Short mmCIF file of N, CA and C in Angstrom, two decimals:
data_model
loop_
_atom_site.label_atom_id
_atom_site.label_comp_id
_atom_site.label_asym_id
_atom_site.label_seq_id
_atom_site.Cartn_x
_atom_site.Cartn_y
_atom_site.Cartn_z
N MET A 744 14.92 -18.12 -8.19
CA MET A 744 14.99 -17.61 -6.43
C MET A 744 14.71 -15.26 -6.67
N ARG A 745 14.93 -14.95 -6.99
CA ARG A 745 15.01 -13.72 -7.48
C ARG A 745 14.46 -13.02 -8.10
N SER A 746 13.52 -13.94 -9.09
CA SER A 746 12.47 -13.78 -9.83
C SER A 746 10.83 -13.88 -9.37
N SER A 747 11.39 -15.03 -8.25
CA SER A 747 9.84 -15.96 -7.63
C SER A 747 9.41 -14.26 -7.06
N LEU A 748 10.95 -13.54 -5.81
CA LEU A 748 10.49 -13.03 -5.37
C LEU A 748 9.69 -11.61 -5.83
N THR A 749 10.50 -11.63 -6.98
CA THR A 749 10.52 -10.12 -6.86
C THR A 749 8.33 -10.41 -7.71
N ASP A 750 8.27 -11.49 -7.91
CA ASP A 750 7.06 -11.43 -8.96
C ASP A 750 6.29 -11.69 -7.54
N ALA A 751 6.27 -12.33 -6.39
CA ALA A 751 5.56 -11.65 -4.61
C ALA A 751 5.35 -10.84 -4.70
N GLU A 752 6.29 -9.63 -4.64
CA GLU A 752 6.68 -8.75 -4.24
C GLU A 752 5.26 -7.52 -5.76
N ARG A 753 5.93 -8.40 -6.76
CA ARG A 753 4.77 -7.26 -7.75
C ARG A 753 2.96 -7.36 -7.15
N ALA A 754 3.09 -9.29 -7.58
CA ALA A 754 1.59 -9.41 -7.13
C ALA A 754 0.98 -8.78 -5.79
N ALA A 755 2.26 -8.12 -5.07
CA ALA A 755 1.98 -8.28 -3.30
C ALA A 755 1.77 -6.12 -3.69
N ARG A 756 2.06 -5.67 -4.30
CA ARG A 756 1.80 -4.15 -5.07
C ARG A 756 0.09 -4.13 -5.77
N GLU A 757 0.34 -5.10 -7.20
CA GLU A 757 -0.78 -4.89 -7.53
C GLU A 757 -2.30 -5.63 -6.97
N ALA A 758 -1.87 -6.58 -5.92
CA ALA A 758 -3.21 -6.46 -4.85
C ALA A 758 -3.77 -5.33 -4.51
N ALA A 759 -2.65 -4.59 -3.88
CA ALA A 759 -2.86 -4.09 -2.39
C ALA A 759 -3.57 -2.16 -3.58
N ASP A 760 -3.06 -2.52 -4.22
CA ASP A 760 -2.82 -1.15 -5.16
C ASP A 760 -4.91 -1.45 -5.97
N ALA A 761 -5.01 -2.51 -5.87
CA ALA A 761 -6.65 -2.91 -6.07
C ALA A 761 -7.42 -2.55 -5.33
N PHE A 762 -7.31 -3.43 -4.24
CA PHE A 762 -7.65 -2.72 -3.16
C PHE A 762 -8.20 -1.64 -2.56
N ASP A 763 -6.68 -0.78 -2.99
CA ASP A 763 -7.19 0.71 -2.85
C ASP A 763 -8.30 1.75 -3.48
N GLY A 764 -7.79 0.77 -4.98
CA GLY A 764 -8.78 1.43 -5.72
C GLY A 764 -10.61 1.41 -5.54
N VAL A 765 -10.58 -0.55 -5.03
CA VAL A 765 -12.01 -0.36 -3.94
C VAL A 765 -12.41 0.73 -2.87
N ALA A 766 -11.00 0.74 -2.08
CA ALA A 766 -11.41 1.19 -0.69
C ALA A 766 -11.29 2.99 -0.54
N CYS A 767 -11.04 3.51 -2.30
CA CYS A 767 -11.48 4.95 -3.17
C CYS A 767 -12.63 5.13 -3.14
N GLU A 768 -12.95 4.52 -3.14
CA GLU A 768 -15.17 4.38 -4.03
C GLU A 768 -15.76 4.53 -2.49
N LEU A 769 -15.75 3.02 -2.52
CA LEU A 769 -16.63 3.05 -0.57
C LEU A 769 -15.94 4.46 -0.39
N ALA A 770 -14.86 4.69 0.24
CA ALA A 770 -14.67 6.00 0.76
C ALA A 770 -15.16 7.11 0.24
N GLN A 771 -15.28 7.23 -1.03
CA GLN A 771 -15.93 9.11 -1.75
C GLN A 771 -17.42 8.35 -1.29
N ALA A 772 -17.84 6.88 -1.95
CA ALA A 772 -19.52 6.89 -1.19
C ALA A 772 -20.16 7.24 -0.38
N VAL A 773 -18.57 6.76 0.71
CA VAL A 773 -19.33 7.57 1.96
C VAL A 773 -19.47 8.38 2.88
N ALA A 774 -18.34 9.04 1.92
CA ALA A 774 -17.76 11.23 2.09
C ALA A 774 -19.06 11.74 1.28
N ASP A 775 -19.71 11.45 0.24
CA ASP A 775 -21.39 11.48 -0.95
C ASP A 775 -22.09 11.07 0.45
N GLN A 776 -22.65 10.38 0.55
CA GLN A 776 -23.70 9.80 1.55
C GLN A 776 -24.00 10.88 2.59
N VAL A 777 -22.39 11.21 3.46
CA VAL A 777 -22.23 12.26 5.04
C VAL A 777 -22.83 13.39 3.24
N ASP A 778 -22.18 14.04 2.79
CA ASP A 778 -22.48 14.94 2.31
C ASP A 778 -24.12 15.66 1.95
N VAL A 779 -24.85 14.38 1.39
CA VAL A 779 -26.21 14.26 1.01
C VAL A 779 -26.89 14.09 2.58
N ALA A 780 -27.04 14.04 3.07
CA ALA A 780 -27.05 12.88 4.51
C ALA A 780 -27.53 13.77 6.32
N GLY A 781 -26.54 14.00 6.19
CA GLY A 781 -25.50 15.21 6.92
C GLY A 781 -24.52 13.78 8.12
N TRP A 782 -23.51 13.93 9.33
CA TRP A 782 -23.81 12.81 9.95
C TRP A 782 -24.08 12.10 10.92
N ASP A 783 -25.62 12.69 11.05
CA ASP A 783 -26.34 12.42 12.18
C ASP A 783 -27.14 11.15 11.60
N GLU A 784 -27.14 11.06 9.76
CA GLU A 784 -27.60 10.05 9.69
C GLU A 784 -26.42 9.60 8.23
N ALA A 785 -25.65 9.66 8.45
CA ALA A 785 -24.08 8.81 8.32
C ALA A 785 -24.37 7.64 8.05
N LEU A 786 -24.76 6.47 6.94
CA LEU A 786 -24.66 5.15 6.52
C LEU A 786 -23.53 4.52 7.92
N PRO A 787 -23.36 3.79 7.80
CA PRO A 787 -21.71 2.94 8.01
C PRO A 787 -21.15 1.69 7.17
N LEU A 788 -20.53 1.68 6.79
CA LEU A 788 -19.56 1.46 6.24
C LEU A 788 -19.35 0.12 5.46
N THR A 789 -20.42 -0.36 6.02
CA THR A 789 -20.52 -1.72 5.66
C THR A 789 -22.18 -1.64 5.26
N THR A 790 -22.45 -0.45 5.33
CA THR A 790 -23.83 -0.78 4.86
C THR A 790 -23.96 -0.30 3.06
N VAL A 791 -22.92 0.73 2.84
CA VAL A 791 -22.44 1.81 2.14
C VAL A 791 -22.20 0.82 1.04
N ALA A 792 -21.00 -0.24 1.48
CA ALA A 792 -20.34 -1.16 0.84
C ALA A 792 -21.64 -2.31 0.46
N GLY A 793 -22.07 -2.66 1.01
CA GLY A 793 -23.53 -4.10 0.34
C GLY A 793 -24.47 -3.27 -0.31
N GLU A 794 -23.92 -1.58 -0.42
CA GLU A 794 -25.22 -1.42 -1.84
C GLU A 794 -24.13 -0.92 -3.22
N LEU A 795 -22.83 -1.25 -2.67
CA LEU A 795 -21.86 -1.43 -3.93
C LEU A 795 -21.90 -2.57 -4.11
N GLY A 796 -21.99 -3.55 -3.56
CA GLY A 796 -22.29 -5.16 -3.90
C GLY A 796 -20.41 -5.48 -3.28
N TYR A 797 -20.27 -5.06 -1.96
CA TYR A 797 -19.18 -5.26 -1.28
C TYR A 797 -19.30 -5.86 -0.09
N ASP A 798 -18.32 -6.79 0.25
CA ASP A 798 -18.61 -7.24 1.77
C ASP A 798 -16.96 -6.42 3.03
N ALA A 799 -17.77 -5.93 3.21
CA ALA A 799 -16.60 -5.04 4.14
C ALA A 799 -16.87 -5.00 5.67
N SER A 800 -17.10 -6.46 6.00
CA SER A 800 -16.80 -5.82 7.36
C SER A 800 -16.06 -6.12 7.74
N ASP A 801 -14.43 -7.01 7.31
CA ASP A 801 -13.29 -6.82 7.74
C ASP A 801 -12.22 -6.13 7.26
N TRP A 802 -12.99 -5.33 6.40
CA TRP A 802 -11.93 -3.73 6.00
C TRP A 802 -11.96 -2.80 6.84
N THR A 803 -10.11 -2.30 6.15
CA THR A 803 -10.00 -0.51 7.11
C THR A 803 -10.80 -0.11 5.41
N VAL A 804 -10.96 0.76 5.68
CA VAL A 804 -11.18 1.79 4.75
C VAL A 804 -10.49 3.31 5.44
N HIS A 805 -10.02 3.66 4.97
CA HIS A 805 -9.72 5.47 5.66
C HIS A 805 -10.34 6.69 4.79
N HIS A 806 -9.95 7.26 5.36
CA HIS A 806 -11.02 9.09 4.63
C HIS A 806 -10.58 8.59 3.51
N VAL A 807 -11.69 9.06 2.37
CA VAL A 807 -11.89 10.00 0.52
C VAL A 807 -10.04 10.41 0.85
N ASP A 808 -9.64 11.38 1.71
CA ASP A 808 -8.85 12.16 1.67
C ASP A 808 -6.77 11.55 1.49
N ASP A 809 -7.16 10.21 2.09
CA ASP A 809 -6.61 9.49 1.60
C ASP A 809 -5.72 8.84 0.81
N TYR A 810 -7.02 8.52 -0.27
CA TYR A 810 -7.26 7.76 -1.00
C TYR A 810 -6.84 9.11 -2.47
N THR A 811 -7.03 10.19 -1.96
CA THR A 811 -7.53 11.46 -3.76
C THR A 811 -6.08 12.00 -3.13
N HIS A 812 -6.52 13.11 -1.89
CA HIS A 812 -6.02 14.45 -1.55
C HIS A 812 -4.45 14.58 -2.12
N PRO A 813 -4.64 15.61 -2.73
CA PRO A 813 -3.64 15.79 -4.34
C PRO A 813 -1.34 15.12 -4.03
N LEU A 814 -2.29 13.98 -5.10
CA LEU A 814 -0.90 12.94 -4.69
C LEU A 814 -0.44 12.71 -3.90
N PRO A 815 -0.66 12.21 -3.64
CA PRO A 815 -0.23 11.29 -2.49
C PRO A 815 0.53 10.42 -2.43
N GLN A 816 2.50 10.93 -1.87
CA GLN A 816 2.83 10.05 -2.44
C GLN A 816 4.28 9.33 -0.90
N TYR A 817 4.91 8.07 -0.93
CA TYR A 817 5.80 7.97 -0.53
C TYR A 817 6.98 8.33 -0.81
N ARG A 818 7.85 7.54 0.22
CA ARG A 818 8.94 8.28 -0.05
C ARG A 818 10.00 7.21 0.70
N ILE A 819 11.13 6.08 0.21
CA ILE A 819 11.42 4.91 0.15
C ILE A 819 13.46 5.59 -0.23
N VAL A 820 14.21 4.95 1.43
CA VAL A 820 15.41 5.10 0.63
C VAL A 820 16.19 3.90 0.28
N ARG A 821 16.74 3.80 -0.77
CA ARG A 821 17.16 2.40 -0.89
C ARG A 821 18.79 2.57 -1.29
N ASP A 822 19.46 1.91 -0.88
CA ASP A 822 21.08 2.36 -1.01
C ASP A 822 21.25 3.64 -1.10
N GLY A 823 20.74 4.81 0.11
CA GLY A 823 21.18 6.36 -0.46
C GLY A 823 20.23 6.75 -1.64
N VAL A 824 19.36 6.08 -2.10
CA VAL A 824 18.37 6.77 -3.63
C VAL A 824 17.24 6.00 -2.76
N ASP A 825 16.02 8.04 -3.13
CA ASP A 825 15.09 8.50 -3.04
C ASP A 825 14.24 7.52 -3.54
N HIS A 826 13.52 6.41 -3.69
CA HIS A 826 12.01 6.38 -4.29
C HIS A 826 10.87 6.50 -4.25
N TYR A 827 10.46 7.13 -4.85
CA TYR A 827 9.10 7.67 -4.87
C TYR A 827 8.13 6.95 -5.67
N GLY A 828 6.89 6.79 -4.64
CA GLY A 828 5.53 5.87 -5.32
C GLY A 828 4.08 6.57 -4.74
N ARG A 829 3.12 6.17 -5.81
CA ARG A 829 1.25 6.59 -5.37
C ARG A 829 1.53 6.36 -3.62
N ALA A 830 1.08 6.99 -2.99
CA ALA A 830 0.88 6.17 -1.13
C ALA A 830 -0.66 6.74 -0.61
N THR A 831 -0.94 4.88 -1.72
CA THR A 831 -2.72 4.83 -1.09
C THR A 831 -2.26 3.65 0.69
N PRO A 832 -3.25 4.29 1.38
CA PRO A 832 -2.60 3.29 2.25
C PRO A 832 -2.00 1.84 2.67
N LEU A 833 -2.98 0.86 1.72
CA LEU A 833 -2.61 -0.45 1.55
C LEU A 833 -1.19 -0.21 0.43
N THR A 834 -1.15 0.82 -0.35
CA THR A 834 -0.20 -0.22 -1.38
C THR A 834 0.82 1.06 -0.36
N VAL A 835 0.99 1.78 0.73
CA VAL A 835 2.52 1.66 1.29
C VAL A 835 2.46 0.99 2.62
N SER A 836 2.00 0.84 2.88
CA SER A 836 1.95 -0.78 3.99
C SER A 836 2.70 -1.48 3.03
N VAL A 837 2.21 -2.51 2.74
CA VAL A 837 3.46 -3.17 1.72
C VAL A 837 4.42 -2.78 0.76
N THR A 838 4.92 -1.83 0.70
CA THR A 838 5.42 -1.04 0.20
C THR A 838 6.50 -1.10 0.89
N GLN A 839 6.07 -1.12 2.22
CA GLN A 839 7.18 -1.27 3.46
C GLN A 839 7.24 -2.53 3.98
N LEU A 840 6.51 -3.27 4.14
CA LEU A 840 6.94 -4.76 4.93
C LEU A 840 7.89 -5.23 3.81
N ILE A 841 8.20 -4.84 1.93
CA ILE A 841 8.26 -5.55 1.01
C ILE A 841 10.04 -5.22 1.30
N GLU A 842 10.13 -3.86 2.10
CA GLU A 842 11.47 -2.65 2.13
C GLU A 842 12.03 -3.46 3.50
N GLU A 843 11.31 -3.64 4.00
CA GLU A 843 11.14 -4.23 5.67
C GLU A 843 12.44 -5.40 4.94
N GLN A 844 11.18 -6.32 4.89
CA GLN A 844 11.74 -7.75 3.95
C GLN A 844 13.25 -7.75 3.54
N ARG A 845 13.15 -6.48 2.02
CA ARG A 845 14.57 -6.81 1.63
C ARG A 845 15.94 -6.64 2.04
N GLU A 846 15.90 -5.60 3.34
CA GLU A 846 16.66 -5.11 4.32
C GLU A 846 16.91 -6.42 5.15
N ARG A 847 16.28 -7.53 5.60
CA ARG A 847 16.67 -8.16 6.56
C ARG A 847 17.41 -9.19 5.58
N LEU A 848 16.78 -9.13 3.64
CA LEU A 848 17.78 -9.87 3.22
C LEU A 848 19.31 -9.44 2.77
N ARG A 849 18.95 -8.82 2.85
CA ARG A 849 20.56 -7.91 2.35
C ARG A 849 21.21 -9.12 3.78
N GLU A 850 20.48 -8.57 5.31
CA GLU A 850 21.31 -8.67 6.10
C GLU A 850 22.09 -10.37 6.86
N VAL A 851 20.53 -11.14 5.95
CA VAL A 851 21.15 -12.60 5.65
C VAL A 851 22.12 -12.46 4.69
N ALA A 852 22.17 -12.12 3.87
CA ALA A 852 23.38 -12.27 2.67
C ALA A 852 24.73 -12.06 3.09
N ALA A 853 25.25 -10.76 4.13
CA ALA A 853 25.83 -10.54 4.20
C ALA A 853 26.74 -10.89 5.34
N LEU A 854 25.57 -11.74 5.85
CA LEU A 854 26.25 -12.96 7.22
C LEU A 854 27.09 -13.46 6.41
N VAL A 855 26.08 -14.10 5.79
CA VAL A 855 26.80 -15.29 4.96
C VAL A 855 27.69 -15.48 3.98
N GLY A 856 28.13 -13.86 3.99
CA GLY A 856 29.73 -13.24 3.41
C GLY A 856 28.91 -13.62 1.44
N GLU A 857 27.68 -12.75 1.65
CA GLU A 857 27.89 -12.78 -0.19
C GLU A 857 27.50 -11.57 0.17
N HIS A 858 27.64 -10.37 0.67
CA HIS A 858 27.91 -8.71 0.61
C HIS A 858 27.79 -7.73 -0.71
N ASP A 859 28.09 -8.39 -1.30
CA ASP A 859 28.48 -7.08 -2.51
C ASP A 859 27.06 -8.08 -3.81
N GLN A 860 26.46 -9.37 -3.58
CA GLN A 860 25.57 -9.44 -3.96
C GLN A 860 24.24 -9.02 -2.93
N ALA A 861 24.12 -9.07 -1.61
CA ALA A 861 22.61 -8.47 -0.81
C ALA A 861 23.09 -7.27 -1.96
N HIS A 862 23.41 -6.48 -2.10
CA HIS A 862 23.15 -4.78 -2.65
C HIS A 862 22.80 -5.01 -4.24
N HIS A 863 23.57 -6.17 -4.48
CA HIS A 863 23.11 -5.97 -6.02
C HIS A 863 21.61 -6.64 -6.74
N THR A 864 21.36 -8.18 -5.94
CA THR A 864 20.05 -8.70 -6.30
C THR A 864 19.34 -8.18 -5.07
N LEU A 865 18.91 -6.75 -4.13
CA LEU A 865 18.25 -6.78 -4.43
C LEU A 865 17.35 -5.62 -4.68
N ALA A 866 18.07 -4.84 -5.29
CA ALA A 866 18.09 -3.18 -4.79
C ALA A 866 17.08 -2.88 -5.57
#
């Protein structure tokens, strides 16, 4: 089970990172278009995305600074140890969800009497 769980977590992080890469490209394109045309002539994200070959009608894309501002990072504390990672918006959300899931799994393991296993398996 641990392998499939960590495989799923890794896949979720990789998918979030890939999405954030595309979102960064779109956010930069929107910012560039505003720089050229001005706010009064700004195109909607969906139009800019369509010109780049994406259907972003259901996407949430943040401001370009959220993807690029100097080395954004997130911090997770697990078992008293600080862990840092790249902090683009969806990557942060996925990492937080994974950490919440791991905490719930540790709680369940502790409740069924596997306290030592809970901290070592999911650390």
